mmCIF file of C-alpha atoms in Angstrom:
data_model
loop_
_atom_site.group_PDB
_atom_site.id
_atom_site.type_symbol
_atom_site.label_atom_id
_atom_site.label_comp_id
_atom_site.label_asym_id
_atom_site.label_seq_id
_atom_site.Cartn_x
_atom_site.Cartn_y
_atom_site.Cartn_z
ATOM 1 C CA UNK A 1 63.729 37.678 -116.782
ATOM 2 C CA UNK A 2 63.802 39.402 -113.302
ATOM 3 C CA UNK A 3 66.397 39.006 -110.818
ATOM 4 C CA UNK A 4 64.183 37.024 -108.471
ATOM 5 C CA UNK A 5 63.446 34.563 -111.183
ATOM 6 C CA UNK A 6 67.176 34.076 -111.883
ATOM 7 C CA UNK A 7 67.781 33.341 -108.129
ATOM 8 C CA UNK A 8 64.860 30.845 -108.137
ATOM 9 C CA UNK A 9 66.183 29.093 -111.253
ATOM 10 C CA UNK A 10 69.575 28.832 -109.552
ATOM 11 C CA UNK A 11 68.163 27.308 -106.437
ATOM 12 C CA UNK A 12 66.051 24.998 -108.619
ATOM 13 C CA UNK A 13 69.238 23.762 -110.267
ATOM 14 C CA UNK A 14 70.827 23.135 -106.943
ATOM 15 C CA UNK A 15 67.823 21.191 -105.693
ATOM 16 C CA UNK A 16 67.464 19.264 -109.055
ATOM 17 C CA UNK A 17 71.119 18.202 -108.884
ATOM 18 C CA UNK A 18 70.994 16.894 -105.359
ATOM 19 C CA UNK A 19 67.701 15.045 -105.953
ATOM 20 C CA UNK A 20 69.469 13.330 -108.813
ATOM 21 C CA UNK A 21 72.489 12.670 -106.797
ATOM 22 C CA UNK A 22 70.342 11.201 -104.008
ATOM 23 C CA UNK A 23 68.618 8.874 -106.439
ATOM 24 C CA UNK A 24 71.783 7.631 -107.870
ATOM 25 C CA UNK A 25 73.307 7.009 -104.420
ATOM 26 C CA UNK A 26 70.222 5.307 -103.126
ATOM 27 C CA UNK A 27 69.476 3.077 -106.221
ATOM 28 C CA UNK A 28 72.845 2.339 -107.952
ATOM 29 C CA UNK A 29 75.440 2.792 -105.095
ATOM 30 C CA UNK A 30 73.745 1.461 -102.043
ATOM 31 C CA UNK A 31 71.416 -1.272 -101.186
ATOM 32 C CA UNK A 32 68.499 1.079 -100.513
ATOM 33 C CA UNK A 33 66.302 -0.516 -103.280
ATOM 34 C CA UNK A 34 66.795 -3.983 -101.911
ATOM 35 C CA UNK A 35 65.667 -2.936 -98.419
ATOM 36 C CA UNK A 36 62.599 -1.090 -99.821
ATOM 37 C CA UNK A 37 61.128 -4.041 -101.509
ATOM 38 C CA UNK A 38 60.656 -5.936 -98.207
ATOM 39 C CA UNK A 39 59.668 -9.422 -99.462
ATOM 40 C CA UNK A 40 57.914 -11.826 -97.137
ATOM 41 C CA UNK A 41 60.340 -14.041 -95.206
ATOM 42 C CA UNK A 42 60.279 -16.789 -92.648
ATOM 43 C CA UNK A 43 62.719 -17.532 -89.876
ATOM 44 C CA UNK A 44 64.920 -20.610 -89.474
ATOM 45 C CA UNK A 45 67.295 -21.296 -86.546
ATOM 46 C CA UNK A 46 70.467 -23.360 -86.512
ATOM 47 C CA UNK A 47 73.033 -24.242 -83.843
ATOM 48 C CA UNK A 48 76.734 -24.092 -84.646
ATOM 49 C CA UNK A 49 79.826 -25.155 -82.714
ATOM 50 C CA UNK A 50 81.761 -22.246 -83.917
ATOM 51 C CA UNK A 51 80.484 -19.369 -86.304
ATOM 52 C CA UNK A 52 83.951 -18.059 -87.006
ATOM 53 C CA UNK A 53 83.650 -14.502 -88.349
ATOM 54 C CA UNK A 54 80.038 -14.722 -89.490
ATOM 55 C CA UNK A 55 78.184 -11.398 -88.984
ATOM 56 C CA UNK A 56 74.617 -10.167 -88.849
ATOM 57 C CA UNK A 57 73.165 -9.462 -92.261
ATOM 58 C CA UNK A 58 75.530 -12.021 -93.757
ATOM 59 C CA UNK A 59 73.961 -13.693 -96.852
ATOM 60 C CA UNK A 60 72.423 -17.125 -96.774
ATOM 61 C CA UNK A 61 72.984 -18.946 -99.994
ATOM 62 C CA UNK A 62 71.571 -21.873 -101.755
ATOM 63 C CA UNK A 63 73.706 -23.053 -104.603
ATOM 64 C CA UNK A 64 75.315 -19.749 -104.545
ATOM 65 C CA UNK A 65 72.208 -17.776 -104.913
ATOM 66 C CA UNK A 66 71.266 -15.405 -102.062
ATOM 67 C CA UNK A 67 67.918 -16.371 -100.579
ATOM 68 C CA UNK A 68 68.143 -14.776 -97.148
ATOM 69 C CA UNK A 69 70.111 -12.972 -94.492
ATOM 70 C CA UNK A 70 71.406 -13.747 -91.052
ATOM 71 C CA UNK A 71 69.075 -11.997 -88.624
ATOM 72 C CA UNK A 72 70.735 -12.426 -85.342
ATOM 73 C CA UNK A 73 73.632 -14.284 -83.701
ATOM 74 C CA UNK A 74 73.708 -15.261 -80.039
ATOM 75 C CA UNK A 75 74.641 -17.955 -77.649
ATOM 76 C CA UNK A 76 72.118 -20.714 -76.458
ATOM 77 C CA UNK A 77 72.465 -20.706 -72.779
ATOM 78 C CA UNK A 78 71.239 -24.308 -72.364
ATOM 79 C CA UNK A 79 74.162 -25.875 -74.376
ATOM 80 C CA UNK A 80 76.633 -23.128 -74.901
ATOM 81 C CA UNK A 81 76.429 -23.366 -78.782
ATOM 82 C CA UNK A 82 76.075 -20.407 -81.034
ATOM 83 C CA UNK A 83 72.471 -19.855 -82.153
ATOM 84 C CA UNK A 84 72.058 -18.233 -85.572
ATOM 85 C CA UNK A 85 68.555 -17.075 -86.881
ATOM 86 C CA UNK A 86 68.086 -16.581 -90.471
ATOM 87 C CA UNK A 87 65.444 -14.822 -92.443
ATOM 88 C CA UNK A 88 64.656 -16.709 -95.646
ATOM 89 C CA UNK A 89 62.612 -15.548 -98.623
ATOM 90 C CA UNK A 90 59.176 -17.055 -98.585
ATOM 91 C CA UNK A 91 59.525 -18.027 -102.237
ATOM 92 C CA UNK A 92 62.177 -20.702 -101.281
ATOM 93 C CA UNK A 93 60.760 -23.786 -99.545
ATOM 94 C CA UNK A 94 63.508 -26.045 -98.124
ATOM 95 C CA UNK A 95 63.341 -29.739 -97.239
ATOM 96 C CA UNK A 96 63.354 -30.778 -93.506
ATOM 97 C CA UNK A 97 66.868 -32.534 -93.893
ATOM 98 C CA UNK A 98 68.529 -29.348 -95.295
ATOM 99 C CA UNK A 99 71.982 -28.807 -93.743
ATOM 100 C CA UNK A 100 73.789 -25.534 -93.138
ATOM 101 C CA UNK A 101 77.485 -24.768 -93.134
ATOM 102 C CA UNK A 102 79.406 -21.707 -92.653
ATOM 103 C CA UNK A 103 81.623 -21.044 -95.721
ATOM 104 C CA UNK A 104 83.956 -18.238 -96.799
ATOM 105 C CA UNK A 105 83.775 -16.647 -100.186
ATOM 106 C CA UNK A 106 87.314 -16.500 -101.633
ATOM 107 C CA UNK A 107 90.337 -16.944 -99.628
ATOM 108 C CA UNK A 108 89.845 -13.913 -97.424
ATOM 109 C CA UNK A 109 86.419 -12.955 -98.315
ATOM 110 C CA UNK A 110 83.375 -12.572 -95.975
ATOM 111 C CA UNK A 111 81.721 -15.630 -94.412
ATOM 112 C CA UNK A 112 78.133 -16.714 -95.398
ATOM 113 C CA UNK A 113 75.853 -19.634 -94.532
ATOM 114 C CA UNK A 114 75.581 -22.174 -97.337
ATOM 115 C CA UNK A 115 72.428 -24.452 -97.434
ATOM 116 C CA UNK A 116 72.447 -27.889 -98.822
ATOM 117 C CA UNK A 117 68.915 -29.204 -99.466
ATOM 118 C CA UNK A 118 68.295 -32.791 -98.653
ATOM 119 C CA UNK A 119 65.649 -35.165 -100.147
ATOM 120 C CA UNK A 120 62.849 -35.060 -97.522
ATOM 121 C CA UNK A 121 59.431 -34.354 -98.957
ATOM 122 C CA UNK A 122 58.344 -32.323 -96.030
ATOM 123 C CA UNK A 123 59.414 -28.664 -95.827
ATOM 124 C CA UNK A 124 60.882 -26.464 -93.050
ATOM 125 C CA UNK A 125 58.214 -24.156 -91.523
ATOM 126 C CA UNK A 126 58.683 -20.767 -89.783
ATOM 127 C CA UNK A 127 60.738 -20.953 -86.517
ATOM 128 C CA UNK A 128 62.026 -24.475 -87.393
ATOM 129 C CA UNK A 129 65.548 -25.531 -86.648
ATOM 130 C CA UNK A 130 68.099 -26.839 -89.120
ATOM 131 C CA UNK A 131 69.519 -29.898 -87.397
ATOM 132 C CA UNK A 132 72.734 -30.706 -89.501
ATOM 133 C CA UNK A 133 75.131 -27.973 -89.340
ATOM 134 C CA UNK A 134 78.929 -27.622 -89.949
ATOM 135 C CA UNK A 135 80.903 -24.962 -88.250
ATOM 136 C CA UNK A 136 83.233 -22.386 -89.679
ATOM 137 C CA UNK A 137 86.797 -23.674 -90.603
ATOM 138 C CA UNK A 138 89.186 -22.054 -87.978
ATOM 139 C CA UNK A 139 92.697 -21.952 -89.560
ATOM 140 C CA UNK A 140 94.382 -22.488 -86.131
ATOM 141 C CA UNK A 141 92.534 -25.716 -85.528
ATOM 142 C CA UNK A 142 93.324 -26.998 -89.081
ATOM 143 C CA UNK A 143 97.005 -26.210 -88.531
ATOM 144 C CA UNK A 144 96.805 -27.895 -85.067
ATOM 145 C CA UNK A 145 95.268 -31.134 -86.707
ATOM 146 C CA UNK A 146 97.876 -31.099 -89.411
ATOM 147 C CA UNK A 147 100.712 -30.833 -86.804
ATOM 148 C CA UNK A 148 99.164 -33.756 -84.798
ATOM 149 C CA UNK A 149 99.091 -35.806 -88.021
ATOM 150 C CA UNK A 150 102.609 -35.017 -88.904
ATOM 151 C CA UNK A 151 103.943 -35.897 -85.420
ATOM 152 C CA UNK A 152 101.890 -39.117 -85.465
ATOM 153 C CA UNK A 153 103.240 -40.327 -88.637
ATOM 154 C CA UNK A 154 106.822 -39.300 -87.563
ATOM 155 C CA UNK A 155 106.505 -41.403 -84.421
ATOM 156 C CA UNK A 156 105.352 -44.485 -86.408
ATOM 157 C CA UNK A 157 108.525 -44.512 -88.525
ATOM 158 C CA UNK B 1 106.822 35.220 -64.510
ATOM 159 C CA UNK B 2 104.006 37.421 -63.235
ATOM 160 C CA UNK B 3 103.425 38.717 -66.761
ATOM 161 C CA UNK B 4 102.902 35.239 -68.136
ATOM 162 C CA UNK B 5 100.506 34.421 -65.436
ATOM 163 C CA UNK B 6 98.611 37.496 -66.228
ATOM 164 C CA UNK B 7 98.512 36.631 -69.957
ATOM 165 C CA UNK B 8 97.206 33.142 -69.071
ATOM 166 C CA UNK B 9 94.481 34.868 -66.865
ATOM 167 C CA UNK B 10 93.537 37.298 -69.556
ATOM 168 C CA UNK B 11 93.327 34.491 -72.122
ATOM 169 C CA UNK B 12 91.040 32.367 -69.817
ATOM 170 C CA UNK B 13 88.742 35.321 -69.072
ATOM 171 C CA UNK B 14 88.565 36.100 -72.869
ATOM 172 C CA UNK B 15 87.756 32.483 -73.557
ATOM 173 C CA UNK B 16 84.981 32.343 -70.994
ATOM 174 C CA UNK B 17 83.575 35.618 -72.195
ATOM 175 C CA UNK B 18 83.383 34.569 -75.830
ATOM 176 C CA UNK B 19 81.838 31.253 -74.702
ATOM 177 C CA UNK B 20 79.221 33.074 -72.843
ATOM 178 C CA UNK B 21 78.463 35.374 -75.775
ATOM 179 C CA UNK B 22 78.266 32.318 -78.026
ATOM 180 C CA UNK B 23 75.743 30.887 -75.757
ATOM 181 C CA UNK B 24 73.615 34.049 -75.627
ATOM 182 C CA UNK B 25 73.972 34.394 -79.327
ATOM 183 C CA UNK B 26 72.599 30.831 -79.864
ATOM 184 C CA UNK B 27 69.928 31.344 -77.191
ATOM 185 C CA UNK B 28 68.542 34.560 -78.978
ATOM 186 C CA UNK B 29 69.047 32.985 -82.481
ATOM 187 C CA UNK B 30 67.050 29.876 -81.738
ATOM 188 C CA UNK B 31 63.487 31.371 -81.364
ATOM 189 C CA UNK B 32 64.200 33.571 -84.549
ATOM 190 C CA UNK B 33 64.893 30.540 -86.770
ATOM 191 C CA UNK B 34 61.196 29.797 -87.702
ATOM 192 C CA UNK B 35 61.081 33.164 -89.244
ATOM 193 C CA UNK B 36 63.428 32.003 -91.943
ATOM 194 C CA UNK B 37 60.892 29.529 -93.053
ATOM 195 C CA UNK B 38 58.071 32.053 -92.728
ATOM 196 C CA UNK B 39 59.993 34.612 -95.042
ATOM 197 C CA UNK B 40 60.733 32.194 -97.912
ATOM 198 C CA UNK B 41 61.994 34.732 -100.334
ATOM 199 C CA UNK B 42 64.959 35.642 -97.920
ATOM 200 C CA UNK B 43 65.642 32.004 -97.460
ATOM 201 C CA UNK B 44 65.599 31.342 -101.207
ATOM 202 C CA UNK B 45 68.057 34.342 -101.744
ATOM 203 C CA UNK B 46 70.500 33.119 -99.176
ATOM 204 C CA UNK B 47 70.268 29.541 -100.569
ATOM 205 C CA UNK B 48 71.267 30.951 -103.960
ATOM 206 C CA UNK B 49 74.121 32.821 -102.322
ATOM 207 C CA UNK B 50 75.656 30.016 -100.285
ATOM 208 C CA UNK B 51 74.382 26.988 -102.287
ATOM 209 C CA UNK B 52 74.092 27.593 -106.053
ATOM 210 C CA UNK B 53 77.119 29.916 -106.221
ATOM 211 C CA UNK B 54 79.180 27.106 -104.410
ATOM 212 C CA UNK B 55 78.021 24.511 -106.938
ATOM 213 C CA UNK B 56 80.838 24.912 -109.431
ATOM 214 C CA UNK B 57 83.648 24.435 -106.858
ATOM 215 C CA UNK B 58 81.975 21.453 -105.195
ATOM 216 C CA UNK B 59 81.337 19.837 -108.436
ATOM 217 C CA UNK B 60 84.769 20.335 -109.787
ATOM 218 C CA UNK B 61 86.311 19.250 -106.527
ATOM 219 C CA UNK B 62 84.070 16.148 -106.323
ATOM 220 C CA UNK B 63 84.955 15.030 -109.810
ATOM 221 C CA UNK B 64 88.765 15.389 -109.284
ATOM 222 C CA UNK B 65 88.683 13.736 -105.818
ATOM 223 C CA UNK B 66 86.743 10.716 -107.340
ATOM 224 C CA UNK B 67 89.155 10.538 -110.200
ATOM 225 C CA UNK B 68 92.143 10.509 -107.992
ATOM 226 C CA UNK B 69 90.627 7.917 -105.708
ATOM 227 C CA UNK B 70 89.937 5.661 -108.675
ATOM 228 C CA UNK B 71 93.518 6.051 -110.043
ATOM 229 C CA UNK B 72 95.212 5.408 -106.614
ATOM 230 C CA UNK B 73 92.746 2.661 -105.830
ATOM 231 C CA UNK B 74 93.422 0.925 -109.034
ATOM 232 C CA UNK B 75 97.166 1.089 -108.715
ATOM 233 C CA UNK B 76 97.086 -0.651 -105.298
ATOM 234 C CA UNK B 77 94.300 -3.115 -106.046
ATOM 235 C CA UNK B 78 95.624 -4.317 -109.330
ATOM 236 C CA UNK B 79 98.470 -5.923 -107.430
ATOM 237 C CA UNK B 80 95.946 -8.244 -105.710
ATOM 238 C CA UNK B 81 94.031 -8.909 -108.857
ATOM 239 C CA UNK B 82 90.966 -7.329 -107.418
ATOM 240 C CA UNK B 83 90.809 -4.036 -109.395
ATOM 241 C CA UNK B 84 86.970 -4.331 -109.601
ATOM 242 C CA UNK B 85 86.930 -3.432 -105.782
ATOM 243 C CA UNK B 86 88.048 0.105 -106.907
ATOM 244 C CA UNK B 87 84.336 1.091 -107.078
ATOM 245 C CA UNK B 88 83.634 -0.185 -103.640
ATOM 246 C CA UNK B 89 86.593 1.680 -102.298
ATOM 247 C CA UNK B 90 85.704 4.904 -104.025
ATOM 248 C CA UNK B 91 82.099 4.908 -102.989
ATOM 249 C CA UNK B 92 82.848 3.879 -99.307
ATOM 250 C CA UNK B 93 85.446 6.472 -98.841
ATOM 251 C CA UNK B 94 83.502 9.276 -100.442
ATOM 252 C CA UNK B 95 80.348 8.407 -98.605
ATOM 253 C CA UNK B 96 81.837 7.884 -95.177
ATOM 254 C CA UNK B 97 84.639 10.472 -94.937
ATOM 255 C CA UNK B 98 85.826 12.476 -97.965
ATOM 256 C CA UNK B 99 82.325 13.477 -99.205
ATOM 257 C CA UNK B 100 81.009 15.188 -95.965
ATOM 258 C CA UNK B 101 84.579 16.422 -94.852
ATOM 259 C CA UNK B 102 85.860 17.913 -98.138
ATOM 260 C CA UNK B 103 82.487 19.290 -99.110
ATOM 261 C CA UNK B 104 82.441 21.020 -95.554
ATOM 262 C CA UNK B 105 85.974 22.349 -95.813
ATOM 263 C CA UNK B 106 85.308 23.857 -99.291
ATOM 264 C CA UNK B 107 82.067 25.245 -97.949
ATOM 265 C CA UNK B 108 83.664 27.035 -95.211
ATOM 266 C CA UNK B 109 86.149 28.661 -97.466
ATOM 267 C CA UNK B 110 83.569 29.494 -100.144
ATOM 268 C CA UNK B 111 80.386 30.323 -98.316
ATOM 269 C CA UNK B 112 81.349 30.649 -94.475
ATOM 270 C CA UNK B 113 83.897 33.264 -95.095
ATOM 271 C CA UNK B 114 81.437 35.314 -97.275
ATOM 272 C CA UNK B 115 78.813 35.093 -94.660
ATOM 273 C CA UNK B 116 81.127 36.435 -91.973
ATOM 274 C CA UNK B 117 82.512 39.192 -94.189
ATOM 275 C CA UNK B 118 79.056 40.273 -95.211
ATOM 276 C CA UNK B 119 77.787 40.328 -91.668
ATOM 277 C CA UNK B 120 80.950 41.933 -90.348
ATOM 278 C CA UNK B 121 80.631 44.693 -92.917
ATOM 279 C CA UNK B 122 77.016 45.106 -92.160
ATOM 280 C CA UNK B 123 78.119 45.717 -88.498
ATOM 281 C CA UNK B 124 80.964 48.123 -89.351
ATOM 282 C CA UNK B 125 78.870 50.235 -91.571
ATOM 283 C CA UNK B 126 76.068 50.076 -88.850
ATOM 284 C CA UNK B 127 73.477 48.614 -91.196
ATOM 285 C CA UNK B 128 72.388 46.252 -88.447
ATOM 286 C CA UNK B 129 71.924 49.101 -86.147
ATOM 287 C CA UNK B 130 69.751 50.845 -88.799
ATOM 288 C CA UNK B 131 67.610 47.804 -89.127
ATOM 289 C CA UNK B 132 67.091 47.779 -85.362
ATOM 290 C CA UNK B 133 66.229 51.539 -85.577
ATOM 291 C CA UNK B 134 63.392 50.591 -88.086
ATOM 292 C CA UNK B 135 62.140 48.014 -85.595
ATOM 293 C CA UNK B 136 63.412 45.199 -87.837
ATOM 294 C CA UNK B 137 65.068 42.470 -85.919
ATOM 295 C CA UNK B 138 68.417 41.546 -87.505
ATOM 296 C CA UNK B 139 68.239 38.044 -85.963
ATOM 297 C CA UNK B 140 65.075 37.367 -87.814
ATOM 298 C CA UNK B 141 65.930 38.969 -91.161
ATOM 299 C CA UNK B 142 69.725 38.627 -91.420
ATOM 300 C CA UNK B 143 70.970 35.822 -89.239
ATOM 301 C CA UNK B 144 67.958 33.320 -89.366
ATOM 302 C CA UNK B 145 67.787 33.017 -93.247
ATOM 303 C CA UNK B 146 71.512 32.504 -93.497
ATOM 304 C CA UNK B 147 71.551 29.964 -90.743
ATOM 305 C CA UNK B 148 68.802 27.872 -92.409
ATOM 306 C CA UNK B 149 70.298 28.287 -95.775
ATOM 307 C CA UNK B 150 73.668 26.758 -94.586
ATOM 308 C CA UNK B 151 71.863 24.007 -92.739
ATOM 309 C CA UNK B 152 69.930 23.001 -95.929
ATOM 310 C CA UNK B 153 72.603 23.463 -98.706
ATOM 311 C CA UNK B 154 75.534 21.771 -97.238
ATOM 312 C CA UNK B 155 73.946 18.240 -97.164
ATOM 313 C CA UNK B 156 72.526 18.918 -100.695
ATOM 314 C CA UNK B 157 76.161 19.931 -101.904
ATOM 315 C CA UNK B 158 77.566 16.923 -100.181
ATOM 316 C CA UNK B 159 75.229 14.587 -102.034
ATOM 317 C CA UNK B 160 76.316 16.241 -105.289
ATOM 318 C CA UNK B 161 79.918 15.950 -104.383
ATOM 319 C CA UNK B 162 79.564 12.263 -103.609
ATOM 320 C CA UNK B 163 77.650 11.427 -106.765
ATOM 321 C CA UNK B 164 80.141 13.261 -108.965
ATOM 322 C CA UNK B 165 83.029 11.668 -107.144
ATOM 323 C CA UNK B 166 81.701 8.289 -107.875
ATOM 324 C CA UNK B 167 81.178 9.293 -111.499
ATOM 325 C CA UNK B 168 84.741 10.573 -111.663
ATOM 326 C CA UNK B 169 86.069 7.236 -110.135
ATOM 327 C CA UNK B 170 84.072 5.345 -112.762
ATOM 328 C CA UNK B 171 85.433 7.521 -115.575
ATOM 329 C CA UNK B 172 88.951 6.666 -114.568
ATOM 330 C CA UNK B 173 88.489 3.077 -113.663
ATOM 331 C CA UNK B 174 86.172 1.846 -116.313
ATOM 332 C CA UNK B 175 86.727 4.460 -119.032
ATOM 333 C CA UNK B 176 90.392 4.779 -118.900
ATOM 334 C CA UNK B 177 92.001 1.809 -117.048
ATOM 335 C CA UNK B 178 89.641 -0.872 -118.391
ATOM 336 C CA UNK B 179 87.876 -2.192 -115.176
ATOM 337 C CA UNK B 180 84.888 -4.294 -115.962
ATOM 338 C CA UNK B 181 81.728 -1.990 -115.868
ATOM 339 C CA UNK B 182 79.336 -4.578 -114.526
ATOM 340 C CA UNK B 183 81.800 -5.792 -111.731
ATOM 341 C CA UNK B 184 82.472 -2.044 -110.832
ATOM 342 C CA UNK B 185 78.804 -1.430 -110.057
ATOM 343 C CA UNK B 186 77.743 -4.743 -108.623
ATOM 344 C CA UNK B 187 80.606 -4.866 -106.094
ATOM 345 C CA UNK B 188 79.790 -1.409 -105.047
ATOM 346 C CA UNK B 189 76.112 -2.264 -104.733
ATOM 347 C CA UNK B 190 76.892 -5.321 -102.619
ATOM 348 C CA UNK B 191 79.218 -3.591 -100.157
ATOM 349 C CA UNK B 192 77.690 -0.163 -99.647
ATOM 350 C CA UNK B 193 74.930 -0.249 -96.983
ATOM 351 C CA UNK B 194 72.153 2.411 -97.160
ATOM 352 C CA UNK B 195 71.768 2.843 -93.245
ATOM 353 C CA UNK B 196 75.469 2.181 -92.300
ATOM 354 C CA UNK B 197 77.174 4.286 -94.968
ATOM 355 C CA UNK B 198 74.864 6.680 -96.698
ATOM 356 C CA UNK B 199 72.701 7.803 -93.742
ATOM 357 C CA UNK B 200 75.746 8.020 -91.381
ATOM 358 C CA UNK B 201 77.513 10.166 -94.066
ATOM 359 C CA UNK B 202 74.518 12.617 -94.262
ATOM 360 C CA UNK B 203 74.339 12.777 -90.449
ATOM 361 C CA UNK B 204 77.980 13.969 -90.470
ATOM 362 C CA UNK B 205 77.154 16.452 -93.143
ATOM 363 C CA UNK B 206 74.152 17.985 -91.246
ATOM 364 C CA UNK B 207 76.387 18.145 -88.114
ATOM 365 C CA UNK B 208 79.107 20.013 -90.104
ATOM 366 C CA UNK B 209 76.525 22.274 -91.511
ATOM 367 C CA UNK B 210 75.351 23.225 -87.987
ATOM 368 C CA UNK B 211 78.897 23.773 -86.866
ATOM 369 C CA UNK B 212 79.774 26.023 -89.997
ATOM 370 C CA UNK B 213 76.619 28.021 -89.644
ATOM 371 C CA UNK B 214 77.249 28.755 -85.822
ATOM 372 C CA UNK B 215 80.913 29.665 -86.467
ATOM 373 C CA UNK B 216 80.262 31.850 -89.548
ATOM 374 C CA UNK B 217 77.418 33.805 -88.050
ATOM 375 C CA UNK B 218 78.915 34.227 -84.599
ATOM 376 C CA UNK B 219 82.217 35.437 -85.956
ATOM 377 C CA UNK B 220 80.266 37.820 -88.069
ATOM 378 C CA UNK B 221 78.412 39.123 -85.112
ATOM 379 C CA UNK B 222 81.746 39.434 -83.123
ATOM 380 C CA UNK B 223 83.472 41.505 -85.789
ATOM 381 C CA UNK B 224 85.226 44.529 -84.636
ATOM 382 C CA UNK B 225 83.825 47.429 -86.747
ATOM 383 C CA UNK B 226 86.953 48.129 -88.725
ATOM 384 C CA UNK B 227 88.300 46.818 -92.106
ATOM 385 C CA UNK B 228 91.002 45.029 -90.160
ATOM 386 C CA UNK B 229 88.268 43.466 -87.930
ATOM 387 C CA UNK B 230 86.433 42.198 -90.935
ATOM 388 C CA UNK B 231 89.518 40.496 -92.291
ATOM 389 C CA UNK B 232 90.367 38.862 -88.872
ATOM 390 C CA UNK B 233 86.921 37.641 -88.473
ATOM 391 C CA UNK B 234 86.873 36.030 -91.960
ATOM 392 C CA UNK B 235 90.237 34.369 -91.310
ATOM 393 C CA UNK B 236 88.887 33.106 -87.860
ATOM 394 C CA UNK B 237 85.710 31.674 -89.595
ATOM 395 C CA UNK B 238 87.979 29.678 -92.032
ATOM 396 C CA UNK B 239 90.324 28.467 -89.385
ATOM 397 C CA UNK B 240 87.916 27.596 -86.611
ATOM 398 C CA UNK B 241 85.449 26.191 -89.158
ATOM 399 C CA UNK B 242 87.954 23.832 -90.872
ATOM 400 C CA UNK B 243 89.550 22.674 -87.602
ATOM 401 C CA UNK B 244 86.156 22.190 -86.004
ATOM 402 C CA UNK B 245 84.919 20.130 -88.994
ATOM 403 C CA UNK B 246 88.020 17.837 -88.824
ATOM 404 C CA UNK B 247 87.677 17.461 -85.007
ATOM 405 C CA UNK B 248 83.997 16.748 -85.110
ATOM 406 C CA UNK B 249 84.571 14.260 -87.930
ATOM 407 C CA UNK B 250 86.965 12.221 -85.735
ATOM 408 C CA UNK B 251 84.399 12.191 -82.873
ATOM 409 C CA UNK B 252 81.527 11.260 -85.191
ATOM 410 C CA UNK B 253 83.519 8.518 -86.969
ATOM 411 C CA UNK B 254 84.592 7.144 -83.477
ATOM 412 C CA UNK B 255 80.769 7.008 -82.539
ATOM 413 C CA UNK B 256 79.496 5.680 -85.866
ATOM 414 C CA UNK B 257 81.960 3.185 -87.202
ATOM 415 C CA UNK B 258 83.286 0.887 -84.503
#
């Protein structure tokens, strides 16, 4: 085996190792595989009074199963409410009276949108809006309500 | 007083001069770079020298850094009952910071210093002048292949470093400390983003490779043609390269992750 052949084998080992590493990082460690299989989606909109800590690309869940992602978050200038657009997998058709609420996974986890299907026999189409929404729970508001309640009951006694 | 002022002035002039020489060096190197791709055998030889020969140190370091991350992460996270997150923590810290930075630091020490010493010695033994005498352009046949080899190999070595680091973290967390295997991978998979974490880390690695290639080759070309000069130049490559990598890392992190 010549010197040149040895050098080429050495470089081959380097390239092979890095390809294996890239493959592992792409498929097993990161979400590259999920992005590659771009499944067809349709868009739904929803207005919220308060989105809390919701972020773009946050999951949209139906009974805990991820069926879509938050595509964009903005403010509707006509009514000053938060406008959230979601991309939902085409495989999942949702009834017209589906409601959406912003929930938190675990005590300190990330926020996501939970969908609750209703009983309507018509389905939401592309660019439709989910009418019934429930905002994120804001801890300060909760504490404020609790304080009001406590002082109220204190006054009555 | 006047002496101090004179020293300050001399320092300023020297700094400006070397900045100017660096600019000229890069300007003349840039058109020579395509020759590295044209003469593949030279490029392959340099890739072997700076890449394959750095593999053992990169692989060992990656494995141990990952194992330490797994151990430390577990010790902290177990208090919050969320030791499954150790996989996410190991993967994110390796992909975003430790992988590119530690691989680049090791690479400066292992390959950058060797490049400077090699070119410095070529200069002091007047091999470069001899090449020029034979109408062979050293920029095309000495500098360009080395520059491209650094640019190609450091990102590859970084990938290997990260993959082995994650495997090391897995060995400690799952194999030794008994974290659940499925939760380890699924948590990591859910929290590591391809564009945000992996691609940004690789952009960092390419930037570090550029910096190291420029520093190592420029210091080589600046070497005073004595044995002392070679030793100074090698030291300067390691010091400037390492500090440059750390400084550049802060700037890139501030730009990417906020």
